[in-house]
mmCIF file with all atom_site columns, C-alpha atoms in Angstrom:
data_model
loop_
_atom_site.group_PDB
_atom_site.id
_atom_site.type_symbol
_atom_site.label_atom_id
_atom_site.label_alt_id
_atom_site.label_comp_id
_atom_site.label_asym_id
_atom_site.label_entity_id
_atom_site.label_seq_id
_atom_site.pdbx_PDB_ins_code
_atom_site.Cartn_x
_atom_site.Cartn_y
_atom_site.Cartn_z
_atom_site.occupancy
_atom_site.B_iso_or_equiv
_atom_site.pdbx_formal_charge
_atom_site.auth_seq_id
_atom_site.auth_comp_id
_atom_site.auth_asym_id
_atom_site.auth_atom_id
_atom_site.pdbx_PDB_model_num
ATOM 1   C CA . MET A 1 1   ? 15.539  6.083   -9.221  1.00 0.00 ? 7   MET A CA 1
ATOM 2   C CA . ALA A 1 2   ? 12.126  6.609   -10.705 1.00 0.00 ? 8   ALA A CA 1
ATOM 3   C CA . LEU A 1 3   ? 8.665   7.517   -9.581  1.00 0.00 ? 9   LEU A CA 1
ATOM 4   C CA . LEU A 1 4   ? 6.283   4.644   -10.201 1.00 0.00 ? 10  LEU A CA 1
ATOM 5   C CA . ASN A 1 5   ? 2.658   4.934   -11.278 1.00 0.00 ? 11  ASN A CA 1
ATOM 6   C CA . ILE A 1 6   ? 0.314   4.196   -8.360  1.00 0.00 ? 12  ILE A CA 1
ATOM 7   C CA . LEU A 1 7   ? -2.781  2.218   -9.356  1.00 0.00 ? 13  LEU A CA 1
ATOM 8   C CA . ARG A 1 8   ? -6.055  3.862   -8.332  1.00 0.00 ? 14  ARG A CA 1
ATOM 9   C CA . TYR A 1 9   ? -9.049  2.067   -6.897  1.00 0.00 ? 15  TYR A CA 1
ATOM 10  C CA . PRO A 1 10  ? -11.106 0.417   -8.434  1.00 0.00 ? 16  PRO A CA 1
ATOM 11  C CA . ASP A 1 11  ? -8.363  -0.781  -10.834 1.00 0.00 ? 17  ASP A CA 1
ATOM 12  C CA . PRO A 1 12  ? -8.733  -4.593  -10.962 1.00 0.00 ? 18  PRO A CA 1
ATOM 13  C CA . ARG A 1 13  ? -4.948  -5.061  -10.724 1.00 0.00 ? 19  ARG A CA 1
ATOM 14  C CA . LEU A 1 14  ? -5.223  -3.991  -7.071  1.00 0.00 ? 20  LEU A CA 1
ATOM 15  C CA . HIS A 1 15  ? -7.018  -7.288  -6.445  1.00 0.00 ? 21  HIS A CA 1
ATOM 16  C CA . LYS A 1 16  ? -4.179  -9.528  -7.679  1.00 0.00 ? 22  LYS A CA 1
ATOM 17  C CA . ILE A 1 17  ? -2.525  -11.635 -5.009  1.00 0.00 ? 23  ILE A CA 1
ATOM 18  C CA . ALA A 1 18  ? 1.218   -11.028 -4.782  1.00 0.00 ? 24  ALA A CA 1
ATOM 19  C CA . LYS A 1 19  ? 3.677   -13.888 -5.141  1.00 0.00 ? 25  LYS A CA 1
ATOM 20  C CA . PRO A 1 20  ? 6.564   -14.460 -2.710  1.00 0.00 ? 26  PRO A CA 1
ATOM 21  C CA . VAL A 1 21  ? 9.975   -13.064 -3.583  1.00 0.00 ? 27  VAL A CA 1
ATOM 22  C CA . THR A 1 22  ? 12.347  -15.957 -4.270  1.00 0.00 ? 28  THR A CA 1
ATOM 23  C CA . GLU A 1 23  ? 15.576  -14.123 -5.182  1.00 0.00 ? 29  GLU A CA 1
ATOM 24  C CA . PHE A 1 24  ? 17.091  -11.735 -2.662  1.00 0.00 ? 30  PHE A CA 1
ATOM 25  C CA . GLY A 1 25  ? 19.950  -9.269  -2.952  1.00 0.00 ? 31  GLY A CA 1
ATOM 26  C CA . THR A 1 26  ? 19.433  -8.687  -6.670  1.00 0.00 ? 32  THR A CA 1
ATOM 27  C CA . ASP A 1 27  ? 19.873  -5.318  -8.358  1.00 0.00 ? 33  ASP A CA 1
ATOM 28  C CA . ARG A 1 28  ? 16.279  -5.575  -9.585  1.00 0.00 ? 34  ARG A CA 1
ATOM 29  C CA . LEU A 1 29  ? 14.897  -6.034  -6.061  1.00 0.00 ? 35  LEU A CA 1
ATOM 30  C CA . ARG A 1 30  ? 17.064  -3.217  -4.669  1.00 0.00 ? 36  ARG A CA 1
ATOM 31  C CA . GLN A 1 31  ? 15.897  -0.899  -7.467  1.00 0.00 ? 37  GLN A CA 1
ATOM 32  C CA . LEU A 1 32  ? 12.244  -1.830  -6.864  1.00 0.00 ? 38  LEU A CA 1
ATOM 33  C CA . VAL A 1 33  ? 12.582  -0.986  -3.159  1.00 0.00 ? 39  VAL A CA 1
ATOM 34  C CA . LYS A 1 34  ? 14.327  2.343   -3.945  1.00 0.00 ? 40  LYS A CA 1
ATOM 35  C CA . ASP A 1 35  ? 11.701  3.288   -6.529  1.00 0.00 ? 41  ASP A CA 1
ATOM 36  C CA . MET A 1 36  ? 8.849   2.306   -4.186  1.00 0.00 ? 42  MET A CA 1
ATOM 37  C CA . ALA A 1 37  ? 10.352  4.386   -1.362  1.00 0.00 ? 43  ALA A CA 1
ATOM 38  C CA . GLU A 1 38  ? 10.808  7.410   -3.627  1.00 0.00 ? 44  GLU A CA 1
ATOM 39  C CA . THR A 1 39  ? 7.230   7.027   -4.883  1.00 0.00 ? 45  THR A CA 1
ATOM 40  C CA . MET A 1 40  ? 5.846   6.713   -1.339  1.00 0.00 ? 46  MET A CA 1
ATOM 41  C CA . TYR A 1 41  ? 7.735   9.777   -0.079  1.00 0.00 ? 47  TYR A CA 1
ATOM 42  C CA . ASP A 1 42  ? 6.733   11.820  -3.147  1.00 0.00 ? 48  ASP A CA 1
ATOM 43  C CA . ALA A 1 43  ? 3.022   10.920  -2.889  1.00 0.00 ? 49  ALA A CA 1
ATOM 44  C CA . PRO A 1 44  ? 3.329   11.590  0.175   1.00 0.00 ? 50  PRO A CA 1
ATOM 45  C CA . GLY A 1 45  ? 2.447   8.474   2.142   1.00 0.00 ? 51  GLY A CA 1
ATOM 46  C CA . VAL A 1 46  ? 3.621   6.307   5.022   1.00 0.00 ? 52  VAL A CA 1
ATOM 47  C CA . GLY A 1 47  ? 3.403   2.924   3.293   1.00 0.00 ? 53  GLY A CA 1
ATOM 48  C CA . LEU A 1 48  ? 3.335   1.355   -0.146  1.00 0.00 ? 54  LEU A CA 1
ATOM 49  C CA . ALA A 1 49  ? 2.891   -2.234  -1.295  1.00 0.00 ? 55  ALA A CA 1
ATOM 50  C CA . ALA A 1 50  ? 4.351   -3.458  -4.585  1.00 0.00 ? 56  ALA A CA 1
ATOM 51  C CA . THR A 1 51  ? 0.829   -4.404  -5.706  1.00 0.00 ? 57  THR A CA 1
ATOM 52  C CA . GLN A 1 52  ? -0.049  -0.694  -5.753  1.00 0.00 ? 58  GLN A CA 1
ATOM 53  C CA . VAL A 1 53  ? 2.619   -0.063  -8.410  1.00 0.00 ? 59  VAL A CA 1
ATOM 54  C CA . ASP A 1 54  ? 1.539   -3.087  -10.479 1.00 0.00 ? 60  ASP A CA 1
ATOM 55  C CA . VAL A 1 55  ? 4.368   -5.347  -9.289  1.00 0.00 ? 61  VAL A CA 1
ATOM 56  C CA . HIS A 1 56  ? 2.734   -8.423  -7.818  1.00 0.00 ? 62  HIS A CA 1
ATOM 57  C CA . GLU A 1 57  ? 5.443   -9.518  -5.406  1.00 0.00 ? 63  GLU A CA 1
ATOM 58  C CA . ARG A 1 58  ? 5.344   -9.533  -1.592  1.00 0.00 ? 64  ARG A CA 1
ATOM 59  C CA . VAL A 1 59  ? 7.277   -6.297  -1.007  1.00 0.00 ? 65  VAL A CA 1
ATOM 60  C CA . ILE A 1 60  ? 6.270   -3.440  1.318   1.00 0.00 ? 66  ILE A CA 1
ATOM 61  C CA . VAL A 1 61  ? 7.985   -0.173  2.229   1.00 0.00 ? 67  VAL A CA 1
ATOM 62  C CA . ILE A 1 62  ? 6.905   1.806   5.321   1.00 0.00 ? 68  ILE A CA 1
ATOM 63  C CA . ASP A 1 63  ? 8.095   4.957   7.062   1.00 0.00 ? 69  ASP A CA 1
ATOM 64  C CA . VAL A 1 64  ? 5.876   6.275   9.855   1.00 0.00 ? 70  VAL A CA 1
ATOM 65  C CA . SER A 1 65  ? 8.533   8.698   11.174  1.00 0.00 ? 71  SER A CA 1
ATOM 66  C CA . GLU A 1 66  ? 7.875   12.442  11.235  1.00 0.00 ? 72  GLU A CA 1
ATOM 67  C CA . THR A 1 67  ? 11.194  13.053  9.458   1.00 0.00 ? 73  THR A CA 1
ATOM 68  C CA . ASN A 1 68  ? 10.890  10.465  6.649   1.00 0.00 ? 74  ASN A CA 1
ATOM 69  C CA . ASP A 1 69  ? 14.223  8.891   7.534   1.00 0.00 ? 75  ASP A CA 1
ATOM 70  C CA . LYS A 1 70  ? 13.245  5.529   9.054   1.00 0.00 ? 76  LYS A CA 1
ATOM 71  C CA . LEU A 1 71  ? 12.450  3.449   5.978   1.00 0.00 ? 77  LEU A CA 1
ATOM 72  C CA . MET A 1 72  ? 11.425  -0.116  6.780   1.00 0.00 ? 78  MET A CA 1
ATOM 73  C CA . VAL A 1 73  ? 11.364  -2.832  4.116   1.00 0.00 ? 79  VAL A CA 1
ATOM 74  C CA . PHE A 1 74  ? 9.304   -5.994  4.553   1.00 0.00 ? 80  PHE A CA 1
ATOM 75  C CA . ILE A 1 75  ? 9.735   -8.765  2.002   1.00 0.00 ? 81  ILE A CA 1
ATOM 76  C CA . ASN A 1 76  ? 7.466   -11.814 2.217   1.00 0.00 ? 82  ASN A CA 1
ATOM 77  C CA . PRO A 1 77  ? 5.902   -10.495 5.448   1.00 0.00 ? 83  PRO A CA 1
ATOM 78  C CA . GLU A 1 78  ? 3.721   -12.738 7.619   1.00 0.00 ? 84  GLU A CA 1
ATOM 79  C CA . ILE A 1 79  ? 1.759   -11.759 10.689  1.00 0.00 ? 85  ILE A CA 1
ATOM 80  C CA . THR A 1 80  ? 2.657   -14.363 13.308  1.00 0.00 ? 86  THR A CA 1
ATOM 81  C CA . TRP A 1 81  ? 0.482   -12.949 16.092  1.00 0.00 ? 87  TRP A CA 1
ATOM 82  C CA . ALA A 1 82  ? -2.256  -10.347 16.462  1.00 0.00 ? 88  ALA A CA 1
ATOM 83  C CA . SER A 1 83  ? -3.712  -9.003  19.706  1.00 0.00 ? 89  SER A CA 1
ATOM 84  C CA . GLU A 1 84  ? -7.315  -9.624  20.609  1.00 0.00 ? 90  GLU A CA 1
ATOM 85  C CA . GLU A 1 85  ? -7.503  -5.945  21.516  1.00 0.00 ? 91  GLU A CA 1
ATOM 86  C CA . LYS A 1 86  ? -8.742  -3.915  18.539  1.00 0.00 ? 92  LYS A CA 1
ATOM 87  C CA . GLN A 1 87  ? -8.390  -0.275  17.595  1.00 0.00 ? 93  GLN A CA 1
ATOM 88  C CA . VAL A 1 88  ? -10.052 1.930   14.998  1.00 0.00 ? 94  VAL A CA 1
ATOM 89  C CA . TYR A 1 89  ? -7.787  4.169   12.922  1.00 0.00 ? 95  TYR A CA 1
ATOM 90  C CA . ASP A 1 90  ? -8.817  6.603   10.224  1.00 0.00 ? 96  ASP A CA 1
ATOM 91  C CA . GLU A 1 91  ? -7.019  5.076   7.262   1.00 0.00 ? 97  GLU A CA 1
ATOM 92  C CA . GLY A 1 92  ? -6.170  6.567   3.926   1.00 0.00 ? 98  GLY A CA 1
ATOM 93  C CA . CYS A 1 93  ? -4.475  5.013   0.923   1.00 0.00 ? 99  CYS A CA 1
ATOM 94  C CA . LEU A 1 94  ? -2.349  6.228   -1.971  1.00 0.00 ? 100 LEU A CA 1
ATOM 95  C CA . SER A 1 95  ? -4.551  4.101   -4.265  1.00 0.00 ? 101 SER A CA 1
ATOM 96  C CA . VAL A 1 96  ? -7.704  5.759   -2.893  1.00 0.00 ? 102 VAL A CA 1
ATOM 97  C CA . PRO A 1 97  ? -6.632  9.431   -2.852  1.00 0.00 ? 103 PRO A CA 1
ATOM 98  C CA . GLY A 1 98  ? -8.521  11.869  -0.658  1.00 0.00 ? 104 GLY A CA 1
ATOM 99  C CA . ILE A 1 99  ? -10.597 9.194   1.105   1.00 0.00 ? 105 ILE A CA 1
ATOM 100 C CA . TYR A 1 100 ? -10.218 8.469   4.820   1.00 0.00 ? 106 TYR A CA 1
ATOM 101 C CA . ASP A 1 101 ? -12.378 6.258   7.019   1.00 0.00 ? 107 ASP A CA 1
ATOM 102 C CA . GLY A 1 102 ? -12.195 4.269   10.225  1.00 0.00 ? 108 GLY A CA 1
ATOM 103 C CA . VAL A 1 103 ? -11.080 0.652   10.017  1.00 0.00 ? 109 VAL A CA 1
ATOM 104 C CA . GLU A 1 104 ? -10.921 -1.679  13.012  1.00 0.00 ? 110 GLU A CA 1
ATOM 105 C CA . ARG A 1 105 ? -7.803  -3.850  13.245  1.00 0.00 ? 111 ARG A CA 1
ATOM 106 C CA . PRO A 1 106 ? -5.781  -5.619  15.945  1.00 0.00 ? 112 PRO A CA 1
ATOM 107 C CA . ALA A 1 107 ? -3.979  -3.037  18.111  1.00 0.00 ? 113 ALA A CA 1
ATOM 108 C CA . ARG A 1 108 ? -0.685  -4.956  18.106  1.00 0.00 ? 114 ARG A CA 1
ATOM 109 C CA . VAL A 1 109 ? 0.916   -7.442  15.729  1.00 0.00 ? 115 VAL A CA 1
ATOM 110 C CA . LYS A 1 110 ? 4.098   -9.461  15.411  1.00 0.00 ? 116 LYS A CA 1
ATOM 111 C CA . VAL A 1 111 ? 5.451   -9.800  11.902  1.00 0.00 ? 117 VAL A CA 1
ATOM 112 C CA . LYS A 1 112 ? 8.135   -11.994 10.393  1.00 0.00 ? 118 LYS A CA 1
ATOM 113 C CA . ALA A 1 113 ? 9.743   -10.815 7.157   1.00 0.00 ? 119 ALA A CA 1
ATOM 114 C CA . HIS A 1 114 ? 12.974  -10.621 5.177   1.00 0.00 ? 120 HIS A CA 1
ATOM 115 C CA . ASP A 1 115 ? 15.139  -7.660  4.259   1.00 0.00 ? 121 ASP A CA 1
ATOM 116 C CA . VAL A 1 116 ? 16.431  -7.009  0.726   1.00 0.00 ? 122 VAL A CA 1
ATOM 117 C CA . ASP A 1 117 ? 19.345  -9.407  1.284   1.00 0.00 ? 123 ASP A CA 1
ATOM 118 C CA . GLY A 1 118 ? 17.041  -12.188 2.490   1.00 0.00 ? 124 GLY A CA 1
ATOM 119 C CA . LYS A 1 119 ? 17.887  -11.909 6.186   1.00 0.00 ? 125 LYS A CA 1
ATOM 120 C CA . GLU A 1 120 ? 14.852  -12.852 8.269   1.00 0.00 ? 126 GLU A CA 1
ATOM 121 C CA . PHE A 1 121 ? 13.713  -10.583 11.097  1.00 0.00 ? 127 PHE A CA 1
ATOM 122 C CA . ASP A 1 122 ? 10.844  -10.356 13.581  1.00 0.00 ? 128 ASP A CA 1
ATOM 123 C CA . LEU A 1 123 ? 9.174   -7.160  14.703  1.00 0.00 ? 129 LEU A CA 1
ATOM 124 C CA . GLU A 1 124 ? 6.439   -6.325  17.189  1.00 0.00 ? 130 GLU A CA 1
ATOM 125 C CA . ALA A 1 125 ? 4.402   -3.255  16.295  1.00 0.00 ? 131 ALA A CA 1
ATOM 126 C CA . ASP A 1 126 ? 1.604   -1.179  17.747  1.00 0.00 ? 132 ASP A CA 1
ATOM 127 C CA . GLY A 1 127 ? -0.072  2.137   16.923  1.00 0.00 ? 133 GLY A CA 1
ATOM 128 C CA . LEU A 1 128 ? 0.324   3.558   13.440  1.00 0.00 ? 134 LEU A CA 1
ATOM 129 C CA . LEU A 1 129 ? 3.058   1.068   12.495  1.00 0.00 ? 135 LEU A CA 1
ATOM 130 C CA . ALA A 1 130 ? 0.782   -1.897  13.313  1.00 0.00 ? 136 ALA A CA 1
ATOM 131 C CA . VAL A 1 131 ? -2.028  -0.345  11.267  1.00 0.00 ? 137 VAL A CA 1
ATOM 132 C CA . CYS A 1 132 ? 0.293   0.370   8.355   1.00 0.00 ? 138 CYS A CA 1
ATOM 133 C CA . ILE A 1 133 ? 1.742   -3.156  8.303   1.00 0.00 ? 139 ILE A CA 1
ATOM 134 C CA . GLN A 1 134 ? -1.739  -4.684  8.265   1.00 0.00 ? 140 GLN A CA 1
ATOM 135 C CA . HIS A 1 135 ? -2.995  -2.216  5.631   1.00 0.00 ? 141 HIS A CA 1
ATOM 136 C CA . GLU A 1 136 ? -0.061  -2.874  3.280   1.00 0.00 ? 142 GLU A CA 1
ATOM 137 C CA . MET A 1 137 ? -0.251  -6.638  3.811   1.00 0.00 ? 143 MET A CA 1
ATOM 138 C CA . ASP A 1 138 ? -3.906  -6.463  2.766   1.00 0.00 ? 144 ASP A CA 1
ATOM 139 C CA . HIS A 1 139 ? -2.700  -5.022  -0.561  1.00 0.00 ? 145 HIS A CA 1
ATOM 140 C CA . LEU A 1 140 ? -0.472  -8.068  -1.048  1.00 0.00 ? 146 LEU A CA 1
ATOM 141 C CA . MET A 1 141 ? -3.602  -10.211 -0.651  1.00 0.00 ? 147 MET A CA 1
ATOM 142 C CA . GLY A 1 142 ? -5.522  -8.122  -3.187  1.00 0.00 ? 148 GLY A CA 1
ATOM 143 C CA . LYS A 1 143 ? -7.581  -6.216  -0.632  1.00 0.00 ? 149 LYS A CA 1
ATOM 144 C CA . VAL A 1 144 ? -8.059  -2.436  -0.453  1.00 0.00 ? 150 VAL A CA 1
ATOM 145 C CA . PHE A 1 145 ? -9.073  -0.773  2.844   1.00 0.00 ? 151 PHE A CA 1
ATOM 146 C CA . VAL A 1 146 ? -12.410 0.436   1.436   1.00 0.00 ? 152 VAL A CA 1
ATOM 147 C CA . GLU A 1 147 ? -13.498 -3.217  1.381   1.00 0.00 ? 153 GLU A CA 1
ATOM 148 C CA . TYR A 1 148 ? -13.830 -2.975  5.164   1.00 0.00 ? 154 TYR A CA 1
ATOM 149 C CA . LEU A 1 149 ? -16.453 -0.260  4.707   1.00 0.00 ? 155 LEU A CA 1
ATOM 150 C CA . SER A 1 150 ? -20.171 -0.696  4.041   1.00 0.00 ? 156 SER A CA 1
ATOM 151 C CA . PRO A 1 151 ? -21.224 -1.459  0.453   1.00 0.00 ? 157 PRO A CA 1
ATOM 152 C CA . LEU A 1 152 ? -22.902 1.969   0.270   1.00 0.00 ? 158 LEU A CA 1
ATOM 153 C CA . LYS A 1 153 ? -19.708 3.825   1.258   1.00 0.00 ? 159 LYS A CA 1
ATOM 154 C CA . ARG A 1 154 ? -17.620 1.632   -1.036  1.00 0.00 ? 160 ARG A CA 1
ATOM 155 C CA . ASN A 1 155 ? -19.894 2.300   -4.031  1.00 0.00 ? 161 ASN A CA 1
ATOM 156 C CA . ARG A 1 156 ? -19.855 6.056   -3.368  1.00 0.00 ? 162 ARG A CA 1
ATOM 157 C CA . ILE A 1 157 ? -16.051 6.043   -3.201  1.00 0.00 ? 163 ILE A CA 1
ATOM 158 C CA . LYS A 1 158 ? -15.802 3.988   -6.400  1.00 0.00 ? 164 LYS A CA 1
ATOM 159 C CA . ALA A 1 159 ? -18.166 6.362   -8.259  1.00 0.00 ? 165 ALA A CA 1
ATOM 160 C CA . LYS A 1 160 ? -16.301 9.440   -6.998  1.00 0.00 ? 166 LYS A CA 1
ATOM 161 C CA . LEU A 1 161 ? -12.889 8.107   -8.039  1.00 0.00 ? 167 LEU A CA 1
ATOM 162 C CA . GLN A 1 162 ? -14.160 6.937   -11.432 1.00 0.00 ? 168 GLN A CA 1
ATOM 163 C CA . LYS A 1 163 ? -15.615 10.409  -12.059 1.00 0.00 ? 169 LYS A CA 1
ATOM 164 C CA . GLU A 1 164 ? -12.291 12.026  -11.074 1.00 0.00 ? 170 GLU A CA 1
ATOM 165 C CA . GLU A 1 165 ? -10.427 9.627   -13.373 1.00 0.00 ? 171 GLU A CA 1
ATOM 166 C CA . ARG A 1 166 ? -12.673 10.514  -16.331 1.00 0.00 ? 172 ARG A CA 1
ATOM 167 C CA . GLY A 1 167 ? -12.085 14.212  -15.604 1.00 0.00 ? 173 GLY A CA 1
ATOM 168 C CA . MET A 1 168 ? -8.311  13.735  -15.515 1.00 0.00 ? 174 MET A CA 1
ATOM 169 C CA . GLN A 1 169 ? -8.396  11.788  -18.789 1.00 0.00 ? 175 GLN A CA 1
ATOM 170 C CA . ARG A 1 170 ? -10.547 14.492  -20.438 1.00 0.00 ? 176 ARG A CA 1
ATOM 171 C CA . ASP A 1 171 ? -8.211  17.260  -19.199 1.00 0.00 ? 177 ASP A CA 1
ATOM 172 C CA . SER A 1 172 ? -5.184  15.348  -20.435 1.00 0.00 ? 178 SER A CA 1
ATOM 173 C CA . ALA A 1 173 ? -6.774  14.809  -23.866 1.00 0.00 ? 179 ALA A CA 1
ATOM 174 C CA . GLN A 1 174 ? -7.667  18.514  -24.088 1.00 0.00 ? 180 GLN A CA 1
ATOM 175 C CA . ARG A 1 175 ? -4.117  19.541  -23.186 1.00 0.00 ? 181 ARG A CA 1
ATOM 176 C CA . ALA A 1 176 ? -2.714  17.144  -25.787 1.00 0.00 ? 182 ALA A CA 1
ATOM 177 C CA . ALA A 1 177 ? -5.107  18.449  -28.439 1.00 0.00 ? 183 ALA A CA 1
ATOM 178 C CA . GLY A 1 178 ? -4.110  22.038  -27.619 1.00 0.00 ? 184 GLY A CA 1
ATOM 179 C CA . ARG A 1 179 ? -0.429  21.292  -28.204 1.00 0.00 ? 185 ARG A CA 1
ATOM 180 C CA . ARG A 1 180 ? -0.864  20.135  -31.783 1.00 0.00 ? 186 ARG A CA 1
#
């Protein structure tokens, strides 16, 4: 298994729309799911979409358990129903580190998806799981949660993350120069 590099907002690759998985049960797909799960747990997070690791296929891993032992895999997920009732959750994102803000979404959803072997399943979710499913499915459509926020908040977040990125690049370059 390997830790994958998580793209950081505002990386334009986060806006690519993921393509459906057409081959199930392959070693490549199993390895992708394992690597995504390891990356999510290491980050640490409760969900990760393949788009966030620059793989533009409709694959999501989620584990909202307290003990990190209830991994759920959704391949080619589709929301088949969403409640009219809404809820606001403070969301965060591994691609937008350190930023949390309220996003309003349907309180309950039904989702249809496939497992790694291609077996179709249906699931009804509420609470954090419903939020997480919707959040990760947004990634598959090229949308990051900050796009639900006001343009002012979004621009501040973008500027902050770009500044942090420049600082990390500068620190990395200085460390590399010091090793020579």
